[in-house]
mmCIF file of C-alpha atoms and ligand atoms in Angstrom:
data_model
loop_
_atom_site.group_PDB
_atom_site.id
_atom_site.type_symbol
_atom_site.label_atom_id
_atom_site.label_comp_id
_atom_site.label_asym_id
_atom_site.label_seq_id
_atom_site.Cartn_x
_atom_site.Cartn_y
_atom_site.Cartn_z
ATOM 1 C CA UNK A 1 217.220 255.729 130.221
ATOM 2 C CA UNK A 2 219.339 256.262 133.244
ATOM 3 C CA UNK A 3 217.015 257.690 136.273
ATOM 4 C CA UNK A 4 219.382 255.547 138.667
ATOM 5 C CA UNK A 5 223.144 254.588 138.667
ATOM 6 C CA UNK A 6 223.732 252.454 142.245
ATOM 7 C CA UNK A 7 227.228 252.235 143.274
ATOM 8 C CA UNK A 8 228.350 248.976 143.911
ATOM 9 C CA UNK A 9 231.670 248.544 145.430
ATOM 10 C CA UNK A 10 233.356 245.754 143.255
ATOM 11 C CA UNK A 11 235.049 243.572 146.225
ATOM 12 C CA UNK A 12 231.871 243.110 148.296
ATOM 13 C CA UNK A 13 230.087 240.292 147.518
ATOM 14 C CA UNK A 14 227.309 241.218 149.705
ATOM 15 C CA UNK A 15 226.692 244.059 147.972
ATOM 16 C CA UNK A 16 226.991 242.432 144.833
ATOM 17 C CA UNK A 17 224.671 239.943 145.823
ATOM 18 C CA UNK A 18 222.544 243.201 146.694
ATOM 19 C CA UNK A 19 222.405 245.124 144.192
ATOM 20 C CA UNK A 20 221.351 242.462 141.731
ATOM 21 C CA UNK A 21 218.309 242.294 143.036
ATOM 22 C CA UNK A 22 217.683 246.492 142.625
ATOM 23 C CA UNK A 23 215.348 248.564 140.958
ATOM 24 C CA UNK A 24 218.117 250.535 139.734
ATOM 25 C CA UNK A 25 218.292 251.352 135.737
ATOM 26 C CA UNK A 26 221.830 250.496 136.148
ATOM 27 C CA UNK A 27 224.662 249.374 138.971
ATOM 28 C CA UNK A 28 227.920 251.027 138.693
ATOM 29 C CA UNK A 29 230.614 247.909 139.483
ATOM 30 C CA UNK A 30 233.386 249.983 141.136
ATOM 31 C CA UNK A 31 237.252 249.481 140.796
ATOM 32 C CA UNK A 32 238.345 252.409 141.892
ATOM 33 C CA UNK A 33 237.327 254.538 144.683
ATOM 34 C CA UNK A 34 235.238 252.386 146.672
ATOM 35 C CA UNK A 35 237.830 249.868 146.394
ATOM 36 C CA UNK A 36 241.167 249.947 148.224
ATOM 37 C CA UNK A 37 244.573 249.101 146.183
ATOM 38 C CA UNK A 38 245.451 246.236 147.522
ATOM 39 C CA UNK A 39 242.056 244.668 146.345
ATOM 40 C CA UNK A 40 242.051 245.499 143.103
ATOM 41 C CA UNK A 41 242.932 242.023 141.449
ATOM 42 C CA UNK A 42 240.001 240.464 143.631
ATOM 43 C CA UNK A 43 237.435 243.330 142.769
ATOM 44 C CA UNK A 44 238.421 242.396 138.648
ATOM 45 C CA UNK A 45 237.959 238.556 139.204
ATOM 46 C CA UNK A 46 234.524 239.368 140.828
ATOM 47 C CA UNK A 47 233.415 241.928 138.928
ATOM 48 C CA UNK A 48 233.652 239.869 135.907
ATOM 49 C CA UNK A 49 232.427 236.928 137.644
ATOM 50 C CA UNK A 50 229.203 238.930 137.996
ATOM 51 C CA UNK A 51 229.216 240.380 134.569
ATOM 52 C CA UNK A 52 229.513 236.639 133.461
ATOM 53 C CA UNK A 53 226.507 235.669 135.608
ATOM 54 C CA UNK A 54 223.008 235.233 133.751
ATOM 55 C CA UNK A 55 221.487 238.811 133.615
ATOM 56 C CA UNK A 56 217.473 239.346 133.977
ATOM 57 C CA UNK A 57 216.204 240.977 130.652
ATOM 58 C CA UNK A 58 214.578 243.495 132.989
ATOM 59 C CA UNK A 59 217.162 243.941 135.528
ATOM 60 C CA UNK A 60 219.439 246.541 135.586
ATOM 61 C CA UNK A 61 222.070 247.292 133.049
ATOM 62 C CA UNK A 62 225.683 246.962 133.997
ATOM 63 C CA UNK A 63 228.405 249.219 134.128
ATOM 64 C CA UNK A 64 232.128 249.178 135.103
ATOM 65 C CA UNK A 65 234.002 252.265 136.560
ATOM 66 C CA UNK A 66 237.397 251.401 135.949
ATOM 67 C CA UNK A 67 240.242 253.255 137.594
ATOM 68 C CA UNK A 68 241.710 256.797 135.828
ATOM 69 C CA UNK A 69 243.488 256.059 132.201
ATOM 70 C CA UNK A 70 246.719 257.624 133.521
ATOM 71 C CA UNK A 71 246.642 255.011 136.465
ATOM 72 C CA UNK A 72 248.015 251.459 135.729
ATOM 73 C CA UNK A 73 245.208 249.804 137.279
ATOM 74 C CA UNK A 74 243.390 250.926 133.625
ATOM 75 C CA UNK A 75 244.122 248.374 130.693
ATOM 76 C CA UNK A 76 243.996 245.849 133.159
ATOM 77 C CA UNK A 77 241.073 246.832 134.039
ATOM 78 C CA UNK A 78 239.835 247.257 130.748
ATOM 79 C CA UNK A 79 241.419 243.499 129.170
ATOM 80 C CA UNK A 80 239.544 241.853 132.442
ATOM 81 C CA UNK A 81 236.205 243.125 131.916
ATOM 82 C CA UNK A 82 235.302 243.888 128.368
ATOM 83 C CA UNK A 83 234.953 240.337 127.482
ATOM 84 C CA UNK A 84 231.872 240.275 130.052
ATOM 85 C CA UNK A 85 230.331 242.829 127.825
ATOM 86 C CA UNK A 86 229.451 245.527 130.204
ATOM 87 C CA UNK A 87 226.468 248.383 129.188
ATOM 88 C CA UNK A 88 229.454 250.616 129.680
ATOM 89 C CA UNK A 89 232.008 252.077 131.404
ATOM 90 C CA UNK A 90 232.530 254.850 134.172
ATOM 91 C CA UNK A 91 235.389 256.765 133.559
ATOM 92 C CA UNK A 92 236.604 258.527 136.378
ATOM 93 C CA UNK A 93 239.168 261.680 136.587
ATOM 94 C CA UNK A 94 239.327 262.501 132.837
ATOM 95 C CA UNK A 95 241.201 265.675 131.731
ATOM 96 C CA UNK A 96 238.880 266.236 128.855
ATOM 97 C CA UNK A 97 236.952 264.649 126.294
ATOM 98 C CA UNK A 98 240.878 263.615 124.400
ATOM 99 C CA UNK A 99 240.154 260.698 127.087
ATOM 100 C CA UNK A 100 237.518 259.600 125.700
ATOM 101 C CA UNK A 101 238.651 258.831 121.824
ATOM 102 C CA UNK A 102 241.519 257.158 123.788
ATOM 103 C CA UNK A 103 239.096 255.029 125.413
ATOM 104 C CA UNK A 104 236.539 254.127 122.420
ATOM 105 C CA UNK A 105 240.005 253.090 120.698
ATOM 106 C CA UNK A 106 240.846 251.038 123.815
ATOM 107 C CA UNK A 107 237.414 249.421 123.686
ATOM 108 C CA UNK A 108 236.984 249.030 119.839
ATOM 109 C CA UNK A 109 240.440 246.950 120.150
ATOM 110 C CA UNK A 110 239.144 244.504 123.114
ATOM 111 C CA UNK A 111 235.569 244.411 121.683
ATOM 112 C CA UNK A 112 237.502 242.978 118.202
ATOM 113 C CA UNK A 113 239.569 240.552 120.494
ATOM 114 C CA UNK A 114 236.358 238.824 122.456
ATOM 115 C CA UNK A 115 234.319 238.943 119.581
ATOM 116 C CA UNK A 116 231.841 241.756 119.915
ATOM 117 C CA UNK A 117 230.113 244.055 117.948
ATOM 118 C CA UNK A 118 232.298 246.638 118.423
ATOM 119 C CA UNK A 119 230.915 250.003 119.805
ATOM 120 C CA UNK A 120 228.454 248.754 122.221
ATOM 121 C CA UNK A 121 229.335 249.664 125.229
ATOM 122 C CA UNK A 122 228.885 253.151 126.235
ATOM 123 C CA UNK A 123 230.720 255.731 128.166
ATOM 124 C CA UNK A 124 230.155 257.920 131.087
ATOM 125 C CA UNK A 125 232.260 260.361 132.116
ATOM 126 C CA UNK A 126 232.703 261.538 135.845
ATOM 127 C CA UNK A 127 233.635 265.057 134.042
ATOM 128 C CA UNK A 128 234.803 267.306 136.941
ATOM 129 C CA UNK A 129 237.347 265.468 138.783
ATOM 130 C CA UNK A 130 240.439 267.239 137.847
ATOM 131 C CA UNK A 131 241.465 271.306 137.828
ATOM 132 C CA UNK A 132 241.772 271.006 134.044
ATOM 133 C CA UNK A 133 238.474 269.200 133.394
ATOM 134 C CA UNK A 134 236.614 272.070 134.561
ATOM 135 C CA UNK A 135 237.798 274.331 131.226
ATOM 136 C CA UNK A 136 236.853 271.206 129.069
ATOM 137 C CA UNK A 137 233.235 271.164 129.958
ATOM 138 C CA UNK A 138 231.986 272.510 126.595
ATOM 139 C CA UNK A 139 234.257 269.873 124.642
ATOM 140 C CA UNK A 140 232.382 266.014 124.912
ATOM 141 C CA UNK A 141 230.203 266.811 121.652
ATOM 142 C CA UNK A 142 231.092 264.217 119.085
ATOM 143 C CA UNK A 143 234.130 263.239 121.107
ATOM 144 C CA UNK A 144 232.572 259.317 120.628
ATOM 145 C CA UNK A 145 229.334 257.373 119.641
ATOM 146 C CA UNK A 146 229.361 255.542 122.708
ATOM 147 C CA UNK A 147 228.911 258.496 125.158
ATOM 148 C CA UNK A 148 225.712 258.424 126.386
ATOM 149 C CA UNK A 149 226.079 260.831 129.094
ATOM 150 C CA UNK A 150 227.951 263.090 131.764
ATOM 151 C CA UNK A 151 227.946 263.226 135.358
ATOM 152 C CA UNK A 152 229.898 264.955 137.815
ATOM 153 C CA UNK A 153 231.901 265.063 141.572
ATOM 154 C CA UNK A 154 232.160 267.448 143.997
ATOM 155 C CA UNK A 155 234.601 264.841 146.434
ATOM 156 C CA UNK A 156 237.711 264.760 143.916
ATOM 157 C CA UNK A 157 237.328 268.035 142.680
ATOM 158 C CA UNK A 158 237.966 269.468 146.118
ATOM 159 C CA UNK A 159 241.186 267.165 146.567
ATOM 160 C CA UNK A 160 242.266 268.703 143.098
ATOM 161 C CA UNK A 161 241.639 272.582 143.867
ATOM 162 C CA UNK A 162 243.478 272.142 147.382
ATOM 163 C CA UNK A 163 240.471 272.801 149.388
ATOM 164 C CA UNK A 164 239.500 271.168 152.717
ATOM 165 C CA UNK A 165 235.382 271.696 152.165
ATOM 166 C CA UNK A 166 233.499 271.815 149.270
ATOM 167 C CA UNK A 167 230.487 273.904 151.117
ATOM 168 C CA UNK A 168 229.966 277.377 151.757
ATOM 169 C CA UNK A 169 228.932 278.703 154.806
ATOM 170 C CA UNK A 170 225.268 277.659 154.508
ATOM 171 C CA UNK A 171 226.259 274.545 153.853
ATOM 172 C CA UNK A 172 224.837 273.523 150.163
ATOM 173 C CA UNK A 173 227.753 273.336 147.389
ATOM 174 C CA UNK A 174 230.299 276.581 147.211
ATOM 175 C CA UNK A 175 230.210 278.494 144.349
ATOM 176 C CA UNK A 176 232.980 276.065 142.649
ATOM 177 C CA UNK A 177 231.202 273.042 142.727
ATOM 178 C CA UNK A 178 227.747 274.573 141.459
ATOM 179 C CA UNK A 179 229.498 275.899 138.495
ATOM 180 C CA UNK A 180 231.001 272.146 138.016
ATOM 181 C CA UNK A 181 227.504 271.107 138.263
ATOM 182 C CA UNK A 182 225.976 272.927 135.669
ATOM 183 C CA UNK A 183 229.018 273.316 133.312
ATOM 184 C CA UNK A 184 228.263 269.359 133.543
ATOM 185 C CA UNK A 185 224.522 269.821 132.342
ATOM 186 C CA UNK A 186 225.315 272.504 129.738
ATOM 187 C CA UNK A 187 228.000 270.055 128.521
ATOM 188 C CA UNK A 188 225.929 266.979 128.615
ATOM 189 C CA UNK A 189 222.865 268.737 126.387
ATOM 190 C CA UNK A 190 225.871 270.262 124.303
ATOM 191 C CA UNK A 191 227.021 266.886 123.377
ATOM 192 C CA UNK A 192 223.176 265.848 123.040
ATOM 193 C CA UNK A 193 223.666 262.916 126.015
ATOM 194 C CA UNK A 194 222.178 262.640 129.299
ATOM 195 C CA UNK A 195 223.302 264.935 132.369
ATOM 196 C CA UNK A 196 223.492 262.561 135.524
ATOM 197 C CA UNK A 197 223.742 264.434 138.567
ATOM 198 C CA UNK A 198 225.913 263.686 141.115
ATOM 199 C CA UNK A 199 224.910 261.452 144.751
ATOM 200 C CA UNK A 200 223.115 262.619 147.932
ATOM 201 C CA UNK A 201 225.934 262.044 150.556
ATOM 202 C CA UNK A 202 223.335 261.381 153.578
ATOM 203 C CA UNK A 203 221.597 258.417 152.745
ATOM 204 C CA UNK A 204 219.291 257.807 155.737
ATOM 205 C CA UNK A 205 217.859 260.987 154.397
ATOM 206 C CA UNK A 206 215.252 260.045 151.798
ATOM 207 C CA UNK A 207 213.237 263.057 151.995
ATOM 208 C CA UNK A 208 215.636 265.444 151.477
ATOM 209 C CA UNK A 209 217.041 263.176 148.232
ATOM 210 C CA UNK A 210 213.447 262.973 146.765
ATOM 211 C CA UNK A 211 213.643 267.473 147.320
ATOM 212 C CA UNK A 212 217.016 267.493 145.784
ATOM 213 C CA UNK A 213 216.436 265.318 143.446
ATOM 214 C CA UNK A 214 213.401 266.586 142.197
ATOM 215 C CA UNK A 215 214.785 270.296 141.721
ATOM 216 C CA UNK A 216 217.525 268.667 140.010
ATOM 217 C CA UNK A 217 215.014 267.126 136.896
ATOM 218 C CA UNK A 218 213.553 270.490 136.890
ATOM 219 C CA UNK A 219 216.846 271.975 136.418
ATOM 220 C CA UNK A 220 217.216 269.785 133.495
ATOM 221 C CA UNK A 221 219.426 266.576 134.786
ATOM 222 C CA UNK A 222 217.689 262.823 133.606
ATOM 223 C CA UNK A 223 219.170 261.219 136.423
ATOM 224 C CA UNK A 224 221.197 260.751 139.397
ATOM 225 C CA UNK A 225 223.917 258.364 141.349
ATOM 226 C CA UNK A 226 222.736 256.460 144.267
ATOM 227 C CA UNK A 227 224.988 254.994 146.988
ATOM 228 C CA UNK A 228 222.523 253.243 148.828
ATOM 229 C CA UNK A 229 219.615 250.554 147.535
ATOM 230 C CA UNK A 230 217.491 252.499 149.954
ATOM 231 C CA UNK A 231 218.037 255.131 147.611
ATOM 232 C CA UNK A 232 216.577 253.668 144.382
ATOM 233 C CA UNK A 233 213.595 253.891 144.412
ATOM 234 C CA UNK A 234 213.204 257.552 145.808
ATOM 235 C CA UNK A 235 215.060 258.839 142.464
ATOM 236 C CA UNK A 236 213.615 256.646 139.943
ATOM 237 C CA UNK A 237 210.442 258.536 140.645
ATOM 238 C CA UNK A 238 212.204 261.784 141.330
ATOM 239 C CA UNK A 239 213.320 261.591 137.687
ATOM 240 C CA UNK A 240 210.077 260.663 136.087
ATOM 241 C CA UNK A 241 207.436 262.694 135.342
ATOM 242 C CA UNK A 242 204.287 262.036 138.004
ATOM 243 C CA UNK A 243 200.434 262.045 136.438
ATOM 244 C CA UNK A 244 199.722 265.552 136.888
ATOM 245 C CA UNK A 245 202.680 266.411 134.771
ATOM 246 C CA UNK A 246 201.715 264.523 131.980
ATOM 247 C CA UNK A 247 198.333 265.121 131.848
ATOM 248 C CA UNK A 248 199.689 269.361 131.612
ATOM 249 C CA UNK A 249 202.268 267.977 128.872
ATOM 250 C CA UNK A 250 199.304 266.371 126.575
ATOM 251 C CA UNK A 251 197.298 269.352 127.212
ATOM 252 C CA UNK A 252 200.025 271.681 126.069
ATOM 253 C CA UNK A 253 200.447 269.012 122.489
ATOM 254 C CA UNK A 254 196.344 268.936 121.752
ATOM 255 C CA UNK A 255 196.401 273.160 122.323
ATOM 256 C CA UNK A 256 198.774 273.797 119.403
ATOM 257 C CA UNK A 257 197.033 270.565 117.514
ATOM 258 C CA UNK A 258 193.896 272.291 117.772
ATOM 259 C CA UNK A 259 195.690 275.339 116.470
ATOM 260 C CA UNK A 260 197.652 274.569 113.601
ATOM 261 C CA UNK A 261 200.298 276.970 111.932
ATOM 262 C CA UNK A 262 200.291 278.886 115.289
ATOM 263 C CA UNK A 263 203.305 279.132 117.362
ATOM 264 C CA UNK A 264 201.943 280.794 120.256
ATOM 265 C CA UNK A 265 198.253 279.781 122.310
ATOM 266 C CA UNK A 266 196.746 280.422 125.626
ATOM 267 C CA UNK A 267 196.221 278.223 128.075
ATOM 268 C CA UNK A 268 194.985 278.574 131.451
ATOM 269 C CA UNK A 269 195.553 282.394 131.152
ATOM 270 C CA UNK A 270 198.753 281.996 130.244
ATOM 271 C CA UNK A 271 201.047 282.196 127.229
ATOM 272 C CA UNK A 272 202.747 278.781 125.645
ATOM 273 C CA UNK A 273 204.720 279.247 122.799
ATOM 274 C CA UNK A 274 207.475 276.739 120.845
ATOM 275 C CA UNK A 275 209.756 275.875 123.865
ATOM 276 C CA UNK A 276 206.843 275.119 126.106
ATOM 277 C CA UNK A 277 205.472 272.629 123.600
ATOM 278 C CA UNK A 278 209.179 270.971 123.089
ATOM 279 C CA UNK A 279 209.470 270.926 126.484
ATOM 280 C CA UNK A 280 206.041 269.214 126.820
ATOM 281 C CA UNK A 281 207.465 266.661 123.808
ATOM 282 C CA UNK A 282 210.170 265.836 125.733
ATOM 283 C CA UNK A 283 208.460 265.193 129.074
ATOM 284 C CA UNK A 284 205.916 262.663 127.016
ATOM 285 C CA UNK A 285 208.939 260.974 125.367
ATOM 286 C CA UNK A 286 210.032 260.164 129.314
ATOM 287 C CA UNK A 287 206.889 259.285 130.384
ATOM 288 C CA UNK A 288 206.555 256.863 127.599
ATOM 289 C CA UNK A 289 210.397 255.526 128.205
ATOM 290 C CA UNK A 290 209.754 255.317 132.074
ATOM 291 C CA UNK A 291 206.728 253.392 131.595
ATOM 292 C CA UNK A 292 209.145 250.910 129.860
ATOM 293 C CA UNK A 293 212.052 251.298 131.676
ATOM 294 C CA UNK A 294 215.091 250.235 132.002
ATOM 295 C CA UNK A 295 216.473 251.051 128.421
HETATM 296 N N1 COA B 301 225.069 248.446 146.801
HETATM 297 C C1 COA B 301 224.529 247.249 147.145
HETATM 298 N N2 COA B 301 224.232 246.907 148.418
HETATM 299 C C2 COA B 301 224.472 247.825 149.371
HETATM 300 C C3 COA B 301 225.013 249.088 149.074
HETATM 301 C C4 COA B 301 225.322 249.390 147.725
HETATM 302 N N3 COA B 301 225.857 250.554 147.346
HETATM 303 N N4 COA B 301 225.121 249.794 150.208
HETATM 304 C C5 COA B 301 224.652 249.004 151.192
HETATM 305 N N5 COA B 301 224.261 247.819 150.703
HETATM 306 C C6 COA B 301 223.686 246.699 151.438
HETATM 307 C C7 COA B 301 224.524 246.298 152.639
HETATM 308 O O1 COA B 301 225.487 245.323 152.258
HETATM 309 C C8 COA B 301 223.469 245.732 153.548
HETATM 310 O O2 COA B 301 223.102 244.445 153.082
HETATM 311 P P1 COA B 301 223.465 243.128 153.967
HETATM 312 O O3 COA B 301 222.768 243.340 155.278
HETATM 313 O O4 COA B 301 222.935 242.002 153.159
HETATM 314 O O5 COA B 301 224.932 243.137 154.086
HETATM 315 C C9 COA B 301 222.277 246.611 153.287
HETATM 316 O O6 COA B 301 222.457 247.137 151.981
HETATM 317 C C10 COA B 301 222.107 247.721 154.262
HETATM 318 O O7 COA B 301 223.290 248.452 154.323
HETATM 319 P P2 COA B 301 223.519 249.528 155.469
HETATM 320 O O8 COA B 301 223.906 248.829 156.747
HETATM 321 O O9 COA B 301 222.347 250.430 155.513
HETATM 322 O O10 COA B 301 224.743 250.373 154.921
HETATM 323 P P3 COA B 301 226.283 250.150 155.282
HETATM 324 O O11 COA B 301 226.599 250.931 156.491
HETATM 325 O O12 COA B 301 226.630 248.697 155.244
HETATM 326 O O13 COA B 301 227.012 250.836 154.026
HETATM 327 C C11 COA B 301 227.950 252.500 152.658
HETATM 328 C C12 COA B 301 227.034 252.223 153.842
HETATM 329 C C13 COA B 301 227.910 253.990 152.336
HETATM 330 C C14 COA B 301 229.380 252.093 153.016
HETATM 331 C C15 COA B 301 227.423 251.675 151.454
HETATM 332 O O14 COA B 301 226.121 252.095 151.175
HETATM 333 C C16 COA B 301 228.275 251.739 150.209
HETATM 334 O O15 COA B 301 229.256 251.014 150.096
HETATM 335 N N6 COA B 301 227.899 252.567 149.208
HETATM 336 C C17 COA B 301 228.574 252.653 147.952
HETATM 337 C C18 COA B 301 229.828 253.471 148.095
HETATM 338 C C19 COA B 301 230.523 253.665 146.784
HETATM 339 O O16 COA B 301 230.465 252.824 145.907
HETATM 340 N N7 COA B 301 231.208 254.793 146.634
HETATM 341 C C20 COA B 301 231.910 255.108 145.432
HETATM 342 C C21 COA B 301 231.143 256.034 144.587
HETATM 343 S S1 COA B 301 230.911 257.589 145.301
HETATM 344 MG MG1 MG B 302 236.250 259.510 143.341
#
């Protein structure tokens, strides 16, 4: 379960130092963005370093972004940190899921050469950074084992359009960027993984971030990226289900159990049929994962 994915910029070793101590389900160790070029070689050595470290059973899981496959900076990336057996790996920019058989081939070969059971570490996707990414949406469905979900950006996809905002005049996302965002949750169902939304830029802000983020698990995402540790804890219980919730979700189960070979019942005056009791499936499954979390 990923409610949380903290940023960690991979050169700082205050950060580092940080972030180990989060609540988040999982840190992101950056190479690439939050990183500058010239630090690259220093962010590997410590990112490793950290992946090396003893990990608490309970503490977050750890990922890598590396930088873009059609960058340099990626099989060095790639032969530097696979041997610390990250959760998984970020990829960043891809053109479509192609990029990701080229990475599960990439990682089966390392995982063979340090000795470990090959497909274990996953793959995310940051699925909207490029112009052509945004017509290979529909695409990441059996692509690879490892993917275990897709998430999106609204900063590089500007850069690659050729705009200079990516608001509209009221200043939420313009139209371009909303379709990116749920082309990315349509995808990420399609291909049966988890959609992880995209970061809350202001992060002094926790109110609106527990708002947005709580429209965004009713609009169907599982989690989000944070940028902040402040921010943590606001969307790990933005993303899980809260009492009242539940207790409506095992209502919903015991109406059709009381009821059996019926696919429709009332409740409270009003009509529940099959996708209201998946639904109410699903949001026990969570419960019952976020009770037990991280996974
Ligand atoms: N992970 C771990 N620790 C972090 C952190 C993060 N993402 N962001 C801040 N911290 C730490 C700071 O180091 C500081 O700890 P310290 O006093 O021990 O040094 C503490 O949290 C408070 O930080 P604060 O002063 O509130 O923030 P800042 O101004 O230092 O940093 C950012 C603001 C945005 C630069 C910082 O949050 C950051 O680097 N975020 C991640 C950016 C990133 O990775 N972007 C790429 C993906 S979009
Ligand atoms: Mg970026």
């Amino acid at each position: 379960m990923l409610r949380s994915m903290l940023f960690v910029p991979g050169d700082s070793e205050r950060k580092l130092a940080k972030g180990a101590l989060s609540s988040a389900d999982a840190l992101i160790l950056d190479l690439e963005d939050s990183v500058s070029a010239d630090r690259t070689a220093i962010a590997r050595t410590m990112v490793r370093a950290f992946l090396d470290a003893p990990r608490a059973p309970a503490g977050p899981r750890l990922w890598v972004r590396i930088n873009p496959l059609s960058s340099p900076a990626a099989l060095p990336d790639l032969a530097a940190l696979v041997g610390g057996a990250p959760d998984g790996i970020m990829l960043p920019k891809p053109d479509s899921a192609s990029d990701i058989v080229l990475l599960d081939h990439y990682l089966t070969a390392l995982e063979q050469r340090e000795g470990l059971v090959p497909g274990h570490i996953r793959i995310i996707p940051v699925a909207t950074e490029t112009a052509r990414s945004m017509f290979a949406l529909g695409g990441y469905a059996g692509s690879s084992r490892r993917l275990a979900g897709l998430t999106w950006g609204a900063e590089d996809l500007s850069t690659a359009l050729g705009a200079s905002t990516n608001q509209d005049a009221s200043g939420g996302y313009a139209f371009t960027y909303q379709l990116a965002r749920s082309l990315c949750l349509a995808g990420a169902r399609a291909a049966e993984v988890q959609p992880i939304d995209t970061l809350y830029v202001d992060f002094r802000d926790l109110d609106g971030l527990a708002r947005d983020s709580r429209l965004s698990r009713q609009l169907g995402f599982a989690g989000r990226i944070a940028i902040h540790p402040d921010q943590v804890a606001t969307v790990n219980a933005a993303y899980s289900p809260d009492d009242d919730e539940i207790a409506y979700a095992r209502r919903v189960v015991e109406a059709f159990a009381a009821a059996p070979g019926t696919g429709v019942v009332g409740l409270d005056g009003r009509m529940v049929d099959m996708p209201h009791l998946k639904q109410a499936k699903r949001l026990l499954s969570l419960a019952a994962a976020c009770a037990g979390a991280p996974e």
